[in-house]
Backbone as a printed PyTorch tensor [residue, N CA C, xyz], in Angstrom:
tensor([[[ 95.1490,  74.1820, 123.3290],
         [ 96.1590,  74.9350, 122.5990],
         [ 96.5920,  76.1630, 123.3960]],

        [[ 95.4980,  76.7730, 124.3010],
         [ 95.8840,  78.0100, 124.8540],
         [ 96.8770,  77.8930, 125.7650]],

        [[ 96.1510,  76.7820, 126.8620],
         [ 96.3190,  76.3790, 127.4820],
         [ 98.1340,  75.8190, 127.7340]],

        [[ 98.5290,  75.1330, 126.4300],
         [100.3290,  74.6550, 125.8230],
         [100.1140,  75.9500, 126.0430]],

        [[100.2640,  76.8610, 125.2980],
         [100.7250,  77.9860, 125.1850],
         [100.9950,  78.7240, 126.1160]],

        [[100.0280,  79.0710, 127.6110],
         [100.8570,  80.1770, 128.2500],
         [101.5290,  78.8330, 129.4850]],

        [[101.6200,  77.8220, 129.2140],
         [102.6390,  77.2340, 130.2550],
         [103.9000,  77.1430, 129.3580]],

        [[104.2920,  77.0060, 127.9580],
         [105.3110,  77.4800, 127.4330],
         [105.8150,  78.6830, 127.8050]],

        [[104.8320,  79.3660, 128.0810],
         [105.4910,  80.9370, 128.7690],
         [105.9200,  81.0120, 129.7480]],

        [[105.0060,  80.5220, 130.9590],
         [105.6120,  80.0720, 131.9840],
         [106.7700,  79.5230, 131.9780]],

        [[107.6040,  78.4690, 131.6640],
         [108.1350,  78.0390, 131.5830],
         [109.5670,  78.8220, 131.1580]],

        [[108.9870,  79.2310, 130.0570],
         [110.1930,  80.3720, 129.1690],
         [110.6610,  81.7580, 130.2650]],

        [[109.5010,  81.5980, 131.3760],
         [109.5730,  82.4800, 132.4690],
         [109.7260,  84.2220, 132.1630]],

        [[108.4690,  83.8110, 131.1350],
         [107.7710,  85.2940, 130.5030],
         [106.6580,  85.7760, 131.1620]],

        [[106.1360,  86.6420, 131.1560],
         [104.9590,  87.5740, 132.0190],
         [104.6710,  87.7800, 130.7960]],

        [[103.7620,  87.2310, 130.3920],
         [103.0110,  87.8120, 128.9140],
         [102.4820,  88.9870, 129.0500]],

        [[101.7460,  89.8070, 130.5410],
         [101.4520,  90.5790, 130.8770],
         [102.5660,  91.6160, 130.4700]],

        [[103.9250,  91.1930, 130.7980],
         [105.0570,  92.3920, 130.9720],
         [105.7260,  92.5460, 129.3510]],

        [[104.9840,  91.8880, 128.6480],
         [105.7820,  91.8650, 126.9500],
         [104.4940,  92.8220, 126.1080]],

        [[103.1440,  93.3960, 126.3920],
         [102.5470,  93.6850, 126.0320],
         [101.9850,  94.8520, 126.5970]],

        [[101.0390,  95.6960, 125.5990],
         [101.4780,  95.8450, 124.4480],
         [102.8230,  95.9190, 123.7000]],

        [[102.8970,  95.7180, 122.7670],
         [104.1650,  95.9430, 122.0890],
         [104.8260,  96.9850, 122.3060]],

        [[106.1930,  97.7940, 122.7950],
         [106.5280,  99.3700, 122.3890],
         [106.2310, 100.2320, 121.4870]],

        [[105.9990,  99.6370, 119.8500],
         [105.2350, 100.1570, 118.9060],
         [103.8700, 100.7460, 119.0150]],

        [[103.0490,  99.8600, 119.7200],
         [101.3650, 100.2540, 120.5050],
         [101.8360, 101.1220, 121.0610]],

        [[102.7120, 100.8640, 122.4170],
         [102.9020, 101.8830, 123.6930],
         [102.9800, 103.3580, 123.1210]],

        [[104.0330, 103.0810, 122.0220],
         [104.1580, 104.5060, 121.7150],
         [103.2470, 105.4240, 120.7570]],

        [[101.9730, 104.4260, 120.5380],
         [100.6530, 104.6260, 119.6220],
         [ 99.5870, 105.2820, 120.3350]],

        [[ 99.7300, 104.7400, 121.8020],
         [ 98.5310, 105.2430, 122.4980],
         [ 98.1540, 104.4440, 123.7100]],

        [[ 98.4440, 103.3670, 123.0980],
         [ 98.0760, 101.7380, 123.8920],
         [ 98.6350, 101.3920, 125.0620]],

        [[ 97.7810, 101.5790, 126.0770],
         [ 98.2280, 101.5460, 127.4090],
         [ 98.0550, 100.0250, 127.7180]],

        [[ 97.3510,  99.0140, 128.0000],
         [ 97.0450,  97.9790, 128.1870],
         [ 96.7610,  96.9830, 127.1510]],

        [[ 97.1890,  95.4590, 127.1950],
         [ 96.7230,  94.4870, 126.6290],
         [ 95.2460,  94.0740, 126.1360]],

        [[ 94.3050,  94.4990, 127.0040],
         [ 92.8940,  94.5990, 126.6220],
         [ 92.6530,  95.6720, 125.7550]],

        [[ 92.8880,  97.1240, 125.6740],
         [ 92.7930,  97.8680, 124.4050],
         [ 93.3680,  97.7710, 123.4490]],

        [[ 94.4830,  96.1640, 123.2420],
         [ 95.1480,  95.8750, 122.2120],
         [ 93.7640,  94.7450, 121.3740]],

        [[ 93.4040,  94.4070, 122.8550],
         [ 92.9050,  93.0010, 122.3580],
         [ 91.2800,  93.6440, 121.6650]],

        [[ 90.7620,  94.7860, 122.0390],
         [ 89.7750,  95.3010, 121.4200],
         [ 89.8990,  95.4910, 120.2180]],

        [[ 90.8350,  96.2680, 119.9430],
         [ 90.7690,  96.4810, 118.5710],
         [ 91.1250,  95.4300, 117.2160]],

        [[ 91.9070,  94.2000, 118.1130],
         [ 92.0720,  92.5410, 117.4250],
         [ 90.2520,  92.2520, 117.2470]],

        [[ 89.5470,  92.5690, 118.1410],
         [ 88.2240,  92.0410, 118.5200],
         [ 87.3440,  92.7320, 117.1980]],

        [[ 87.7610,  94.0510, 117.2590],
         [ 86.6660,  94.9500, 116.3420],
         [ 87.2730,  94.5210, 114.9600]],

        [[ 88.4310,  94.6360, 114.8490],
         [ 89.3390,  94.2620, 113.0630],
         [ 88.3770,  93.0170, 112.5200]],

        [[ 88.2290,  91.5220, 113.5680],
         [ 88.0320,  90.2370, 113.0360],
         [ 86.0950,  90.5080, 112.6070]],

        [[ 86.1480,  91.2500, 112.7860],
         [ 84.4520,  91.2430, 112.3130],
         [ 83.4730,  90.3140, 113.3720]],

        [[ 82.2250,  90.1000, 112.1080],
         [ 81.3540,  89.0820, 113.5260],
         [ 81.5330,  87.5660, 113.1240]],

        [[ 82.3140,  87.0710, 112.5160],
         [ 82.2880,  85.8490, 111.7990],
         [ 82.7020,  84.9580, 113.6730]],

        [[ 81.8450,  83.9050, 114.0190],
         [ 82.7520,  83.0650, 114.6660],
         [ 83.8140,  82.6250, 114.6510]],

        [[ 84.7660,  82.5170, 115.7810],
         [ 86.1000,  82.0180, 115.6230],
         [ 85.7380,  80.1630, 115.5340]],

        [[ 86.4880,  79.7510, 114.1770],
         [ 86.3500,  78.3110, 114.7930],
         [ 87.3260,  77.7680, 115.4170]],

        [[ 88.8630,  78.0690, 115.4910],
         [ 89.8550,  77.7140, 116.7720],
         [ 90.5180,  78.1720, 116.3440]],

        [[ 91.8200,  77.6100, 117.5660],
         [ 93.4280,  78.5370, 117.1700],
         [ 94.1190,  77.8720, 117.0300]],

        [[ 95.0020,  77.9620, 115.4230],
         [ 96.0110,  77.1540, 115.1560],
         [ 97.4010,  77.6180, 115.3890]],

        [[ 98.4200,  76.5110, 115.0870],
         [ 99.7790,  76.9810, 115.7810],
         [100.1960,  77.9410, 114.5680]],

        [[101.5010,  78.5360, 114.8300],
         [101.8990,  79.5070, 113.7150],
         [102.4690,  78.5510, 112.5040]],

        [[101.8840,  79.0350, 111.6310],
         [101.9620,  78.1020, 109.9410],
         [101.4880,  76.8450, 110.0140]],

        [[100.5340,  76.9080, 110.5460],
         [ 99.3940,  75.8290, 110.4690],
         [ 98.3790,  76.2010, 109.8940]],

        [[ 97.9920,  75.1410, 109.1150],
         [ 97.4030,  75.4740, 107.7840],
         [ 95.9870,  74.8560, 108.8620]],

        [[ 94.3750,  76.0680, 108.2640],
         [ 93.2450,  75.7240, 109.8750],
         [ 92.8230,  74.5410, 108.9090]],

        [[ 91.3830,  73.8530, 109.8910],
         [ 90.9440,  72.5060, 109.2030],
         [ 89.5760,  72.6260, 108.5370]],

        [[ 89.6630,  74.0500, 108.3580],
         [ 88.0030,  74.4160, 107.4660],
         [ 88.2910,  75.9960, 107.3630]],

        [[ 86.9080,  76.2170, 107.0220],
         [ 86.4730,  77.8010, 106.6830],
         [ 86.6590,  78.2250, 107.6550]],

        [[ 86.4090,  79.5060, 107.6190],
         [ 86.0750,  80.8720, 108.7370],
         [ 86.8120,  81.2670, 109.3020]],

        [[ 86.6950,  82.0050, 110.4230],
         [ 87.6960,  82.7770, 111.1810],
         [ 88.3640,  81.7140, 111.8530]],

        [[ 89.6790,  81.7610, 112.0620],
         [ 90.9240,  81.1680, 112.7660],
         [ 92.0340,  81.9510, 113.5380]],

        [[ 92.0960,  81.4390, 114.8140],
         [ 93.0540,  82.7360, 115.4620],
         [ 94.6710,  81.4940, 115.1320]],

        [[ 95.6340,  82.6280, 115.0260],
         [ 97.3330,  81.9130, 114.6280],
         [ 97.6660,  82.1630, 115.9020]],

        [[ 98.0860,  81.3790, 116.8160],
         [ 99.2490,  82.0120, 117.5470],
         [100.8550,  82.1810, 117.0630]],

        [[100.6290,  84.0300, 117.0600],
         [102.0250,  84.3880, 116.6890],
         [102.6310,  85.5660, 117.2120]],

        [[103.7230,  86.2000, 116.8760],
         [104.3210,  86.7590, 118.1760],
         [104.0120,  88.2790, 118.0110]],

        [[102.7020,  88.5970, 117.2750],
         [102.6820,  89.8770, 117.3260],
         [103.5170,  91.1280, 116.8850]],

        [[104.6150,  90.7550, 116.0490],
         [105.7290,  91.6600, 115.2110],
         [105.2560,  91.4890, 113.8510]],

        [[105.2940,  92.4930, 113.3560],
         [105.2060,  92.3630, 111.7730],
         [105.3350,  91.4320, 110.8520]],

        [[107.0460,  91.4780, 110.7970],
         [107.3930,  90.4890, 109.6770],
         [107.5710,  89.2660, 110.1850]],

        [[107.7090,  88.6130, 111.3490],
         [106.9980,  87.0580, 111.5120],
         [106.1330,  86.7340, 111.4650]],

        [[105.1370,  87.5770, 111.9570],
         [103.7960,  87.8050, 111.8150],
         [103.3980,  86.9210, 110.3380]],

        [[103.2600,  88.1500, 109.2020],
         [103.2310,  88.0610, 108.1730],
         [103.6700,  86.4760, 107.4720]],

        [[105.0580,  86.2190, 108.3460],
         [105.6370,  84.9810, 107.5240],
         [104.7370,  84.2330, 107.6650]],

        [[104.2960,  83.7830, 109.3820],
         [103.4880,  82.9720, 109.6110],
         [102.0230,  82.6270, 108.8180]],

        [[101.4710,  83.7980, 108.2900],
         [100.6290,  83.7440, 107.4780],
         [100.7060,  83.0720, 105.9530]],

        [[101.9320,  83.7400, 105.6090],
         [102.3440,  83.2980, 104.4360],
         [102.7550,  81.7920, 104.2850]],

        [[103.3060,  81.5630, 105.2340],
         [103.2690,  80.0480, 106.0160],
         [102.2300,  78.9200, 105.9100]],

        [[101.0130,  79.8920, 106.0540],
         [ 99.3080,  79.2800, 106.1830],
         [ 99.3430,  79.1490, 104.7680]],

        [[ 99.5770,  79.6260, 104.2950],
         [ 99.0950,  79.8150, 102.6330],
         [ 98.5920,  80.7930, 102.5890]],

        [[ 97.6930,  81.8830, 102.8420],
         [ 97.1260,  83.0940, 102.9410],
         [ 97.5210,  83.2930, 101.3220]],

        [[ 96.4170,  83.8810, 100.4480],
         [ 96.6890,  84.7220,  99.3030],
         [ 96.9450,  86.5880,  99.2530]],

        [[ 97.0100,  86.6550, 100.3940],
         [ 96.9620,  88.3570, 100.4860],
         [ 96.6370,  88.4210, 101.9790]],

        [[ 97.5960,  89.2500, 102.6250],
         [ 97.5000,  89.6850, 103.7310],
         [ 97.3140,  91.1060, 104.2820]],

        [[ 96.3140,  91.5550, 104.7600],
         [ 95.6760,  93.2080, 105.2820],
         [ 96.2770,  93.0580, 106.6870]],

        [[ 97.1970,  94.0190, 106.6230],
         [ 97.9000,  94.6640, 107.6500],
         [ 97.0280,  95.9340, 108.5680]],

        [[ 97.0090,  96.2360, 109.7260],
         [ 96.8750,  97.4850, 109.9470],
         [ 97.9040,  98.1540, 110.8310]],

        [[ 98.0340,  99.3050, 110.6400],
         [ 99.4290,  99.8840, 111.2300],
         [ 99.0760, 101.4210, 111.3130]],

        [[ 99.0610, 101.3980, 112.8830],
         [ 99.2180, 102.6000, 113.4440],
         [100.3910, 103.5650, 113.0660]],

        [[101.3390, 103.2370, 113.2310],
         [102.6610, 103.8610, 112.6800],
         [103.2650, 103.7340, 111.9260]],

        [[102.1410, 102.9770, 110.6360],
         [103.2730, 103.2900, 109.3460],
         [104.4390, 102.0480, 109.2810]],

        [[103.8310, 101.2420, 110.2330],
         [105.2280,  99.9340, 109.7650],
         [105.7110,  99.7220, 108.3550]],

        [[106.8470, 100.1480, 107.7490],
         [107.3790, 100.0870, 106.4600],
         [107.8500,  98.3560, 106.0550]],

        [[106.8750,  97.6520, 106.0010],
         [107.7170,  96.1180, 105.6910],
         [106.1520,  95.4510, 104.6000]],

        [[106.7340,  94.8920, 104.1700],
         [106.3310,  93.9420, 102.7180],
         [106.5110,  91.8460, 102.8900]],

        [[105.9120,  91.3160, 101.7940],
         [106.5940,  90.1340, 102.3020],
         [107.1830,  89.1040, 101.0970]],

        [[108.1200,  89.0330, 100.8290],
         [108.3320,  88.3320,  99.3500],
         [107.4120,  87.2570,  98.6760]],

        [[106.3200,  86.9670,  99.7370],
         [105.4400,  85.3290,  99.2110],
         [104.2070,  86.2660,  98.6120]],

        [[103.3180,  86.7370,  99.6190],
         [102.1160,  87.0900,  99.6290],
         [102.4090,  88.7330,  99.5380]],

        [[101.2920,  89.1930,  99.0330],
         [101.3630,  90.8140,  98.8960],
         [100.6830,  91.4170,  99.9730]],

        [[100.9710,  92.4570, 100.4600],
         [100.6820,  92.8690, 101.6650],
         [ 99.9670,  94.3770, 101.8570]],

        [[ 98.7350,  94.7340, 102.2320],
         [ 97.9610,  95.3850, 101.4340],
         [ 97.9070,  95.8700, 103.4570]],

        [[ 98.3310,  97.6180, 103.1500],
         [ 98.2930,  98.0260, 104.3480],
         [ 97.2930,  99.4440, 104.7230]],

        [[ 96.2280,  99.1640, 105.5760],
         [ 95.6550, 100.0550, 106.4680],
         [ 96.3310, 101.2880, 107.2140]],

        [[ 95.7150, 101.7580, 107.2830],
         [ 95.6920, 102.7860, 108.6740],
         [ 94.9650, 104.1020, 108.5380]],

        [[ 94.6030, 104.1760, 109.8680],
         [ 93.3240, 104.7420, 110.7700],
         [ 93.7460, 105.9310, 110.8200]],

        [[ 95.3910, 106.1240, 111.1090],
         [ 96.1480, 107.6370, 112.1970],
         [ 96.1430, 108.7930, 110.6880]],

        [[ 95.4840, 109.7370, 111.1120],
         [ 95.6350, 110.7250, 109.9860],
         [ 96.8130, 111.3750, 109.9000]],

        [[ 97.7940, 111.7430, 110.9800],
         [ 99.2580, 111.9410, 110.6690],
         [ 99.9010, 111.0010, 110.4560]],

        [[ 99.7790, 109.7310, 110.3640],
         [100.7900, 108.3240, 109.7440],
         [100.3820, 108.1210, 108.4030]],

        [[ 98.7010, 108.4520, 108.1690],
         [ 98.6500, 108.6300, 107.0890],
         [ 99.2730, 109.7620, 105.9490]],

        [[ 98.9330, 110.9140, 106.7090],
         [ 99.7180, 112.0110, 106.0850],
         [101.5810, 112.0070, 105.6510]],

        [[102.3940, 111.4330, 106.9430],
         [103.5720, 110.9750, 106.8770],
         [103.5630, 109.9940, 105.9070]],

        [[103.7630, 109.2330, 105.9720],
         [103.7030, 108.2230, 105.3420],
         [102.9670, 107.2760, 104.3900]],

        [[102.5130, 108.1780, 103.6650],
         [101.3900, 108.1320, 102.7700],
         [101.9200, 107.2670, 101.3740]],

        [[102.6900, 107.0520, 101.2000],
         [103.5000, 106.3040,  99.8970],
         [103.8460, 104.9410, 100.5660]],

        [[103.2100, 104.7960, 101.8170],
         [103.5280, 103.0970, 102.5010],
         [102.0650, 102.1620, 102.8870]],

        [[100.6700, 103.2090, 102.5310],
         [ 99.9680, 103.0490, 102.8010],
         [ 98.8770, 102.6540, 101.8190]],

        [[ 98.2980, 101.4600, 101.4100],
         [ 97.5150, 101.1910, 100.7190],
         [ 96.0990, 101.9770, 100.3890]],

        [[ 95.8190, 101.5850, 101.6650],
         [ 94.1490, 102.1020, 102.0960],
         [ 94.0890, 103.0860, 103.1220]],

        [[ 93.7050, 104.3090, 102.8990],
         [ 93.9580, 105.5940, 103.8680],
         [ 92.5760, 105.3310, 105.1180]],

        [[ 92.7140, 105.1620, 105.5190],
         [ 91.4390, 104.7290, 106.7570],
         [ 90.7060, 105.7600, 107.2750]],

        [[ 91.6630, 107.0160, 107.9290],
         [ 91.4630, 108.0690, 108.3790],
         [ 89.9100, 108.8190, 108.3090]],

        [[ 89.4990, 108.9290, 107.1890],
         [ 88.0860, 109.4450, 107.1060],
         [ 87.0600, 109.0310, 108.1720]],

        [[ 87.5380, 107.4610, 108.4240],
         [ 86.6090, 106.9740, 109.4190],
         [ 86.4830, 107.7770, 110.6340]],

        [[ 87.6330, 107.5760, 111.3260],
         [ 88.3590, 108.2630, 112.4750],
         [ 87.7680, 110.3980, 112.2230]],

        [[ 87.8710, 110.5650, 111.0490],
         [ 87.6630, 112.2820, 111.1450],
         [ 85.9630, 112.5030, 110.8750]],

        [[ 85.5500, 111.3510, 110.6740],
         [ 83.5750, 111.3950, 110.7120],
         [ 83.1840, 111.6340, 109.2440]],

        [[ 84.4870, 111.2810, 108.1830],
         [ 84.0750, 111.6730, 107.0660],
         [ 83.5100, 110.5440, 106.3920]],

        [[ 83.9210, 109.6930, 106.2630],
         [ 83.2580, 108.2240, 105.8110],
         [ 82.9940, 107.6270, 106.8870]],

        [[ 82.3220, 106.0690, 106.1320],
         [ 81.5850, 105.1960, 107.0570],
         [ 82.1630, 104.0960, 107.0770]],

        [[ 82.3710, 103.3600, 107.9970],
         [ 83.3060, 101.8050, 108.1580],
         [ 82.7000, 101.4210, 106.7590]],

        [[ 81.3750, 101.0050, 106.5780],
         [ 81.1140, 100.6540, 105.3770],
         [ 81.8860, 101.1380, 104.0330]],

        [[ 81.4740, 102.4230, 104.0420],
         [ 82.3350, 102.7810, 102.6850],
         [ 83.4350, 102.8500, 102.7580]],

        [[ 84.0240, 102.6300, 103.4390],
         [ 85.7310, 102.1700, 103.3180],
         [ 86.1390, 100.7250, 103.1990]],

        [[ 85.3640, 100.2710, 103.9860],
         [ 85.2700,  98.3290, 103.5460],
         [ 84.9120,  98.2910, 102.1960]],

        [[ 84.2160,  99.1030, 101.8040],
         [ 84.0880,  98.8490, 100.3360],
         [ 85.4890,  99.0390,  99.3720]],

        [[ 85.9140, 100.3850,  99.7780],
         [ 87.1290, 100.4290,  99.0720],
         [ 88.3980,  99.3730,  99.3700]],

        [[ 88.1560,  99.2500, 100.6200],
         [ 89.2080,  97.9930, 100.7790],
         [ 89.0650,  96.9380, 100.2750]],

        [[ 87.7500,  96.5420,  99.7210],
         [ 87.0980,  95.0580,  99.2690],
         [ 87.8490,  95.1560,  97.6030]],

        [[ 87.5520,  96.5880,  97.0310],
         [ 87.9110,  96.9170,  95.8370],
         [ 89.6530,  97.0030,  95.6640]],

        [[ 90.2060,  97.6340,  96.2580],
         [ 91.2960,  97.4930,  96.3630],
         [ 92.2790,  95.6090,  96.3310]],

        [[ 91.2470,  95.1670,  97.6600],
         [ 91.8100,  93.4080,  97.5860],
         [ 91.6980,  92.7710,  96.4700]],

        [[ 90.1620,  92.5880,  95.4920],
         [ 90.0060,  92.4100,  93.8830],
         [ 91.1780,  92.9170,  93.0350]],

        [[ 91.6320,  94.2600,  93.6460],
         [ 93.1150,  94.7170,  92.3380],
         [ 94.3950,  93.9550,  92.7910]],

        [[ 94.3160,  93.9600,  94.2110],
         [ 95.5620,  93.0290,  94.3060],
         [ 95.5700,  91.3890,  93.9220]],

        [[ 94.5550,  90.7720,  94.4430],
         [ 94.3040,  89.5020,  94.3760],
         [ 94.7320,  89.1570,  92.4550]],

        [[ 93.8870,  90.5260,  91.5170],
         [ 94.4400,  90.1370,  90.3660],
         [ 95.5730,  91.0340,  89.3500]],

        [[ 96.5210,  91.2330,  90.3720],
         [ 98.0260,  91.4150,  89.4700],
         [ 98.6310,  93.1700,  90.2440]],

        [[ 97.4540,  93.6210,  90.4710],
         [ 98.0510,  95.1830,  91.3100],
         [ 99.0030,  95.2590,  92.2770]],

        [[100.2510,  95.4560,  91.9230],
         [101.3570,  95.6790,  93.2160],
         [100.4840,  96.6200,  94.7960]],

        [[100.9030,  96.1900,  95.3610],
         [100.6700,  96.9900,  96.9100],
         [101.9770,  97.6760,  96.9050]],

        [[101.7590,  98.8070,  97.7170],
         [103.0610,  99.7540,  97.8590],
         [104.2600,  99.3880,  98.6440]],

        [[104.0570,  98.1500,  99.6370],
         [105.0240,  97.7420,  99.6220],
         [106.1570,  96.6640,  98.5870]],

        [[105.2840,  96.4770,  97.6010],
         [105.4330,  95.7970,  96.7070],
         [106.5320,  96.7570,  95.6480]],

        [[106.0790,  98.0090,  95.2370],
         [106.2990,  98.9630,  94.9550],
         [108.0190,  99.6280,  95.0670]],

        [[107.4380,  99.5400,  96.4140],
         [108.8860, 100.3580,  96.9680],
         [109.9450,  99.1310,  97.7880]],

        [[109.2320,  97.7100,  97.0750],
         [110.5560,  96.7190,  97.3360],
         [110.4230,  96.6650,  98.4970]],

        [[109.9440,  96.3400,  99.7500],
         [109.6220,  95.4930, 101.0760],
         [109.5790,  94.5040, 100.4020]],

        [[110.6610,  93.5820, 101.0710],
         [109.9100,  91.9410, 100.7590],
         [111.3320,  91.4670, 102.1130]],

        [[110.3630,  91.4800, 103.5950],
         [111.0710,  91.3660, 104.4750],
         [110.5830,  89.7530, 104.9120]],

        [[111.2410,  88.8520, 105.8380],
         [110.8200,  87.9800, 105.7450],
         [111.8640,  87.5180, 107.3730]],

        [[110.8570,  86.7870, 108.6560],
         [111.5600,  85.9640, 109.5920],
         [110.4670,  85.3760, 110.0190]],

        [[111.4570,  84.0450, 110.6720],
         [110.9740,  82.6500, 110.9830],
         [111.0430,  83.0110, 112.5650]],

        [[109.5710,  82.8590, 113.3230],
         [109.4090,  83.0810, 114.7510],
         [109.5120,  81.6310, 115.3600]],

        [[110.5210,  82.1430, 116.4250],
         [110.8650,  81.0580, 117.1810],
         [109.9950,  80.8030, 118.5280]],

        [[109.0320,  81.0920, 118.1520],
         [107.6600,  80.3540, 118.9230],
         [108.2500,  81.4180, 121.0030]],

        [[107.5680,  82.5540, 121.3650],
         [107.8320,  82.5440, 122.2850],
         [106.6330,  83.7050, 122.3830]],

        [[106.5680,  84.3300, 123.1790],
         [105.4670,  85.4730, 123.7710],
         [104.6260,  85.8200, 122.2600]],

        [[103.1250,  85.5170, 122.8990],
         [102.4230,  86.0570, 121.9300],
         [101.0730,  85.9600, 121.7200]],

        [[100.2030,  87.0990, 121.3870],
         [ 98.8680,  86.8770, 121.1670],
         [ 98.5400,  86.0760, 119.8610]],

        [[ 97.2190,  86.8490, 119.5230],
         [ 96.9430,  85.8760, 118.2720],
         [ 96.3910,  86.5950, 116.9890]],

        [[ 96.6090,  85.9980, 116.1560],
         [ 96.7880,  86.7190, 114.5280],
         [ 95.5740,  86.2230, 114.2320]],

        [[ 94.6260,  86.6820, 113.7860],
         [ 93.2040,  85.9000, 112.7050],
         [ 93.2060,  86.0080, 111.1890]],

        [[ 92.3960,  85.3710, 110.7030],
         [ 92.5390,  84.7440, 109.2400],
         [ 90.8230,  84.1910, 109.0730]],

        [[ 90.5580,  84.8400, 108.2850],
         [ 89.3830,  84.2380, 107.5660],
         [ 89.8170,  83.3620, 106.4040]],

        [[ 89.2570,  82.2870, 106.6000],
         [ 89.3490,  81.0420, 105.5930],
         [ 88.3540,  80.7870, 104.8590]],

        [[ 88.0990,  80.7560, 103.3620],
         [ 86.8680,  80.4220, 102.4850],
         [ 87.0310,  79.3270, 101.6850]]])
């Protein structure tokens, strides 16, 4: 699968190298593709990956599954929604303002001024982690609690303030999206 994949690039006569990080990262902090791919690494937890499916491919069991998709938000998202996904956890350095009309979209972030800015776009305030005030744990907790309110009937704020953005990726440059499956 990887393998299709970066000779499609080739081909498409992309430098996957030269499309990444995103400008959104770049302008986050994110100098290189590997400190993108760390923090993809630290988000997915320790669950084994069991493979990588194409974008809106529904995986063939439990557990972690990497999507190949193009790394933008709202295709992103579609693609998930695509999978079937019941709820999708976003994280966003800068406050990405987008929603998705299928699945509800329940958004992170770490940055204590994106949090501060943009605090009415943000589900789960992360920040404490980052300022030494809480513990990954006790914030996974609140996020666990938070997913229980959405999963049964609680709007997410993009829900709220009407995001319900939605595009169909036409398969070209891109890392990979994960999904825990139960």
């Amino acid at each position: 699968l990887l393998s299709g994949f970066l000779e499609n690039l080739k081909g498409l006569g992309i430098n996957f190298l030269g499309v990444q990080p995103a400008p959104g990262n770049a302008r986050g902090g994110l100098t290189t593709i590997e400190e993108k791919s760390l923090g993809t690494i630290a988000k997915a937890g320790k669950s084994p990956i069991q493979g990588l499916i194409q974008y809106t491919e529904k995986p063939k069991g439990k557990g972690l599954w990497l999507m190949i998709e193009p790394s933008l938000d709202v295709e992103s998202m579609t693609g998930l929604a695509g999978v079937g996904v019941n709820v999708i956890v976003m994280t966003t350095g800068r406050g990405s303002p987008c929603g998705n009309p299928i699945v509800p979209v329940i958004k992170l972030c770490g940055n204590p001024k994106t949090c501060d800015w943009m605090a009415e776009n943000i589900d789960v305030d992360m920040s404490p982690i980052i300022k030494g005030e809480k513990s990954v744990e006790e914030l996974a907790e609140v996020l666990w609690l938070k997913m229980k309110k959405v999963l049964n009937g609680e709007k997410t704020q993009a829900e709220k303030l009407g995001f319900n953005d939605i595009a169909i990726w036409r398969n070209t440059a891109a890392p990979f999206q994960y999904m825990h499956c139960k």
